[in-house]
XYZ file of C-alpha atoms in Angstrom:
384
model
C 0.000 0.000 0.000
C 1.448 3.369 -0.968
C 1.601 6.394 1.305
C -1.288 7.943 -0.637
C -3.508 4.890 -0.196
C -2.675 4.655 3.534
C -3.663 8.306 3.973
C -6.952 7.705 2.158
C -7.727 4.686 4.360
C -7.014 6.688 7.500
C -9.327 9.442 6.351
C -12.033 6.873 5.613
C -12.111 5.829 9.273
C -11.971 9.312 10.775
C -15.037 10.133 12.933
C -17.619 12.235 11.088
C -21.125 13.528 11.713
C -23.179 14.101 8.538
C -26.347 16.136 8.661
C -29.218 14.159 7.138
C -32.076 16.577 7.682
C -33.241 19.598 9.579
C -32.642 17.824 12.893
C -30.846 14.572 12.036
C -27.242 13.387 11.974
C -25.532 10.194 10.872
C -22.304 9.260 12.618
C -19.596 7.324 10.795
C -15.954 6.328 11.181
C -14.033 5.264 14.298
C -15.201 7.112 17.421
C -12.297 5.921 19.534
C -9.585 7.361 21.770
C -7.037 7.432 18.929
C -9.250 9.990 17.131
C -10.206 12.010 20.209
C -9.570 15.398 18.626
C -11.630 14.533 15.536
C -14.484 13.251 17.748
C -14.457 16.526 19.668
C -14.454 18.527 16.423
C -17.370 16.502 15.048
C -19.427 17.063 18.200
C -18.626 20.796 18.151
C -19.847 20.954 14.568
C -23.077 19.172 15.531
C -23.614 21.540 18.448
C -23.473 24.543 16.123
C -26.157 23.049 13.867
C -28.415 21.787 16.681
C -29.027 25.238 18.178
C -32.657 26.196 17.581
C -33.894 22.634 16.973
C -36.075 21.033 19.620
C -36.069 17.475 18.234
C -32.693 15.953 17.251
C -32.066 12.412 16.004
C -28.562 10.922 15.910
C -28.061 7.746 13.845
C -25.258 5.435 15.080
C -25.591 2.807 12.332
C -22.544 4.048 10.411
C -20.064 3.748 13.286
C -17.311 1.255 12.512
C -15.612 1.389 15.955
C -16.870 2.820 19.222
C -14.967 2.791 22.518
C -15.377 4.243 26.005
C -13.985 7.669 25.077
C -16.343 8.029 22.127
C -19.306 6.922 24.228
C -18.374 9.292 27.042
C -17.964 12.309 24.765
C -21.192 11.571 22.927
C -23.072 11.061 26.173
C -21.732 14.306 27.632
C -22.646 16.190 24.462
C -26.173 14.727 24.585
C -26.587 15.899 28.187
C -25.382 19.386 27.235
C -27.747 19.618 24.268
C -30.675 18.528 26.400
C -29.704 21.095 29.045
C -29.890 23.748 26.288
C -33.490 22.712 25.538
C -33.212 20.093 22.767
C -34.644 16.570 22.847
C -31.954 14.184 21.589
C -32.571 10.555 20.630
C -29.887 8.027 19.597
C -31.166 5.545 17.020
C -29.884 2.349 15.365
C -27.627 1.478 18.265
C -26.033 -1.911 18.301
C -26.256 -3.840 21.549
C -22.637 -3.238 22.534
C -22.992 0.469 21.775
C -26.126 0.734 23.914
C -24.386 -1.027 26.827
C -21.375 1.290 26.586
C -23.533 4.411 26.490
C -25.603 3.203 29.417
C -22.551 2.483 31.574
C -20.824 5.810 30.928
C -24.139 7.592 31.481
C -24.422 6.078 34.958
C -21.020 7.354 35.959
C -21.482 10.921 34.858
C -21.625 13.284 37.793
C -22.724 16.855 37.747
C -20.218 19.352 39.108
C -21.006 20.185 42.714
C -22.954 23.354 43.135
C -21.237 26.074 45.076
C -23.436 26.820 48.044
C -22.571 30.098 49.686
C -23.086 29.951 53.427
C -22.112 32.283 56.187
C -19.348 31.506 58.636
C -21.916 31.313 61.422
C -23.847 28.623 59.535
C -20.609 26.734 58.860
C -19.755 26.884 62.566
C -23.192 25.565 63.525
C -22.820 22.784 60.960
C -19.439 21.774 62.405
C -20.821 21.798 65.950
C -23.766 19.676 64.851
C -21.493 17.182 63.101
C -19.328 16.877 66.224
C -22.395 16.329 68.408
C -23.773 13.656 66.083
C -20.398 11.908 65.950
C -20.093 12.087 69.744
C -23.546 10.558 70.105
C -22.581 7.731 67.791
C -19.396 7.113 69.782
C -21.381 6.927 73.024
C -23.892 4.472 71.546
C -21.065 2.365 70.103
C -19.280 2.362 73.455
C -22.400 1.302 75.373
C -23.124 -1.448 72.840
C -19.540 -2.698 72.940
C -19.534 -2.632 76.746
C -22.677 -4.766 76.671
C -20.923 -7.312 74.453
C -17.980 -7.371 76.871
C -20.255 -7.952 79.864
C -22.039 -10.741 77.987
C -18.726 -12.408 77.105
C -17.542 -12.031 80.713
C -20.745 -13.690 81.924
C -20.184 -16.613 79.557
C -16.638 -16.999 80.854
C -17.924 -16.963 84.446
C -20.334 -19.786 83.604
C -17.635 -21.736 81.735
C -14.344 -21.058 83.569
C -12.422 -23.495 81.355
C -12.774 -21.057 78.467
C -11.028 -18.317 80.447
C -7.557 -17.565 79.072
C -5.458 -16.923 82.172
C -2.203 -17.088 80.236
C -3.322 -14.211 78.024
C -4.182 -12.117 81.093
C -0.749 -12.734 82.631
C 0.944 -11.893 79.341
C -0.976 -8.621 79.067
C -0.210 -7.804 82.718
C 3.460 -8.145 81.939
C 3.218 -5.693 79.038
C 0.887 -3.225 80.767
C 2.097 -3.216 84.370
C 5.513 -4.808 84.733
C 7.146 -3.256 81.659
C 5.466 0.080 82.349
C 6.850 0.475 85.864
C 10.178 2.184 84.956
C 8.768 4.994 82.821
C 5.753 5.626 85.048
C 7.747 5.749 88.287
C 10.387 7.975 86.717
C 7.869 10.510 85.401
C 5.934 10.467 88.678
C 9.155 11.016 90.635
C 9.990 14.060 88.512
C 6.466 15.484 88.735
C 6.414 15.077 92.520
C 9.813 16.775 92.768
C 8.701 19.699 90.590
C 5.496 20.229 92.577
C 7.417 20.182 95.846
C 10.028 22.623 94.549
C 7.474 25.136 93.307
C 5.397 24.722 96.453
C 8.382 25.406 98.702
C 9.346 28.549 96.784
C 5.829 29.958 97.133
C 5.148 28.894 100.726
C 8.489 30.268 101.980
C 7.087 33.778 101.534
C 4.531 33.072 104.255
C 6.803 31.025 106.518
C 4.709 27.900 105.834
C 7.272 25.657 104.159
C 6.124 22.592 106.082
C 2.685 22.798 104.445
C 4.254 21.628 101.189
C 3.924 18.110 102.580
C 0.145 18.474 102.860
C 0.020 20.037 99.389
C 1.953 17.246 97.694
C 0.298 14.446 99.671
C -3.292 15.473 98.901
C -2.604 16.475 95.296
C -0.688 13.307 94.413
C -2.860 10.775 96.244
C -6.212 12.215 95.182
C -5.537 13.503 91.668
C -2.133 13.483 90.027
C -1.054 9.925 90.780
C -3.984 8.253 89.065
C -4.338 10.941 86.380
C -0.725 10.811 85.212
C -0.739 7.022 85.292
C -3.965 6.785 83.292
C -2.692 9.247 80.667
C 0.571 7.347 80.263
C -1.222 4.001 80.086
C -3.611 5.421 77.481
C -0.679 6.543 75.345
C 1.372 3.403 75.895
C -0.990 0.442 76.282
C -4.149 1.904 74.708
C -2.361 2.644 71.462
C -0.816 -0.847 71.550
C -4.273 -2.428 71.927
C -5.602 -0.482 68.944
C -2.571 -1.300 66.787
C -2.615 -5.010 67.664
C -6.344 -5.510 67.118
C -6.313 -3.256 64.038
C -3.477 -5.255 62.466
C -5.375 -8.475 63.112
C -8.457 -6.902 61.515
C -6.441 -5.893 58.433
C -5.003 -9.402 58.027
C -8.475 -10.925 58.555
C -7.265 -12.840 61.611
C -10.376 -11.804 63.543
C -12.538 -13.332 60.798
C -10.436 -16.485 61.074
C -11.119 -16.591 64.829
C -14.854 -16.437 64.134
C -14.545 -19.176 61.507
C -12.901 -21.429 64.120
C -15.994 -20.987 66.292
C -14.375 -18.644 68.834
C -15.610 -15.279 70.039
C -13.076 -12.461 69.404
C -14.431 -10.616 72.446
C -13.560 -13.553 74.698
C -10.211 -14.246 73.039
C -8.882 -10.723 72.456
C -10.839 -8.123 74.406
C -11.648 -9.591 77.819
C -8.034 -10.589 78.703
C -6.762 -7.127 77.775
C -9.462 -5.315 79.726
C -9.010 -7.534 82.785
C -5.248 -6.995 82.742
C -5.784 -3.250 82.412
C -8.276 -3.137 85.299
C -5.812 -5.045 87.497
C -2.664 -3.286 86.332
C -3.730 0.365 86.460
C -4.427 0.453 90.253
C -1.055 -1.205 90.879
C 0.698 1.336 88.679
C -1.247 4.133 90.371
C 0.019 3.015 93.779
C 3.620 2.872 92.543
C 3.284 6.250 90.807
C 1.924 7.895 93.950
C 4.714 6.462 96.112
C 7.313 7.547 93.558
C 5.886 11.077 93.413
C 5.900 11.330 97.217
C 9.483 10.094 97.303
C 10.513 12.730 94.766
C 8.745 15.382 96.822
C 10.500 14.174 99.972
C 13.927 14.419 98.339
C 13.287 17.952 97.095
C 11.785 19.024 100.432
C 14.949 17.803 102.155
C 17.230 19.653 99.713
C 15.334 22.949 99.295
C 13.226 23.199 102.443
C 15.375 21.462 105.023
C 12.536 19.031 105.828
C 14.166 15.735 106.817
C 12.583 12.432 105.707
C 11.317 11.545 109.198
C 9.702 14.967 109.584
C 8.238 14.659 106.092
C 6.674 11.270 106.892
C 5.297 12.475 110.245
C 3.777 15.532 108.621
C 2.381 13.395 105.800
C 0.751 11.026 108.285
C -0.889 13.945 110.062
C -1.915 15.802 106.898
C -3.729 13.065 105.026
C -6.398 10.548 105.956
C -6.979 7.031 104.717
C -9.767 8.165 102.411
C -7.274 10.432 100.602
C -5.294 7.352 99.691
C -8.353 5.385 98.575
C -9.757 8.128 96.329
C -7.051 7.605 93.717
C -7.309 3.825 93.831
C -11.115 3.925 93.444
C -10.785 5.953 90.236
C -8.178 3.679 88.672
C -10.341 0.659 87.614
C -12.981 2.888 86.015
C -10.349 4.798 84.058
C -8.784 1.496 83.016
C -12.137 0.259 81.731
C -12.686 3.444 79.702
C -9.183 3.293 78.201
C -9.562 -0.381 77.276
C -13.029 -0.039 75.757
C -12.035 2.961 73.613
C -8.802 1.281 72.468
C -10.571 -1.957 71.502
C -13.431 -0.165 69.718
C -10.974 1.815 67.618
C -8.990 -1.341 66.865
C -12.103 -3.202 65.695
C -13.021 -0.217 63.481
C -9.788 -0.380 61.439
C -10.325 -0.899 57.712
C -7.956 -2.497 55.231
C -5.350 0.244 54.887
C -2.345 1.471 56.849
C -3.830 4.981 56.761
C -6.918 3.720 58.583
C -4.748 2.022 61.207
C -2.750 5.178 61.897
C -5.895 7.287 62.069
C -7.559 4.893 64.523
C -4.491 4.693 66.774
C -4.371 8.484 66.962
C -8.103 8.652 67.646
C -7.772 6.007 70.353
C -5.116 7.933 72.291
C -6.872 11.298 71.963
C -10.284 9.974 72.989
C -8.886 7.943 75.881
C -6.932 10.868 77.345
C -9.923 13.174 76.931
C -12.279 10.725 78.670
C -9.768 10.095 81.469
C -9.634 13.826 82.245
C -13.434 14.107 82.054
C -13.832 11.150 84.416
C -11.335 12.648 86.850
C -13.377 15.844 86.931
C -16.632 13.930 87.467
C -15.073 11.929 90.303
C -13.764 15.120 91.890
C -17.278 16.585 91.857
C -18.752 13.349 93.208
C -16.286 12.977 96.104
C -16.692 16.649 97.006
C -20.477 16.210 97.040
C -20.311 13.244 99.442
C -17.527 14.911 101.469
C -15.131 11.997 101.030
């Protein structure tokens, strides 16, 4: 075939739209991606001739090839012509052409309309979205807590199903391995509080009252609060990451297929270990903070350890010690439930896992602080 004949053959298959009447067109050639520019030019030419006609008929019988691009461009042009007031009908479609046009027509989306709203309305919308999301989280938490209580009841009725080894393993990770960092931070916090308290109380000649200040503050509030926040960041995030990874690898589905309950196997041992471990860590954190305060009081205030302990024994009551320990199991339960819910909500991507771990830590710390405030109000109301 010569160059001239090849050029003629190429022109024969170029997409064309021939006007067959006042409001009719016959399409011919290859309406495919390779001839995209010619397809666009043909449709532009049709658009110029359609203006003013209310009834338009487009005949597809002459098409030799028709692919997704051609169908999409023709479908979009049809929508535009109908928007301008014309009624467009496509006739003599082959079955494959009709299927292609129908599929691309389903996937066409109109550009989003720009809705102009005031900043006040946007703020109200954001507040409403947060409230709705918070309500959903509360309902999810209550439902999940119900599932945990049901699983715990089943384990109580069938003790052989209880996984004591898993509880001990989680206790090691939560409590034993967390002792160094928690005691160190508590020691430093107690020392800082004592130092600042001494500097302020020296002005009034009441240096010895720093013992009362540190003892009440640490035993009632800071000991359990610091411990819960550190456990939420350390163990809560680990729970979410572990359960989320198992969810991504479909290991939780495999547990269900084996006839086991993921709540019994994964959730209950972690929650039980957390409820046991957090009060123990709270006790150690409080003692460490008091020790740090005693060291600083000896160095900066000249309060010897025996004087510090005598003053501490006089300044606090037994209920002051118990207040922090009473809070600890409830905070542990909240941290564990939030961490496990977020882990079970992980989807199949690493982005989802990272987002859920972050959400778990933020929500757990927020709820721990809220619970501490509610307990403070409650104990003040009952004068305990």
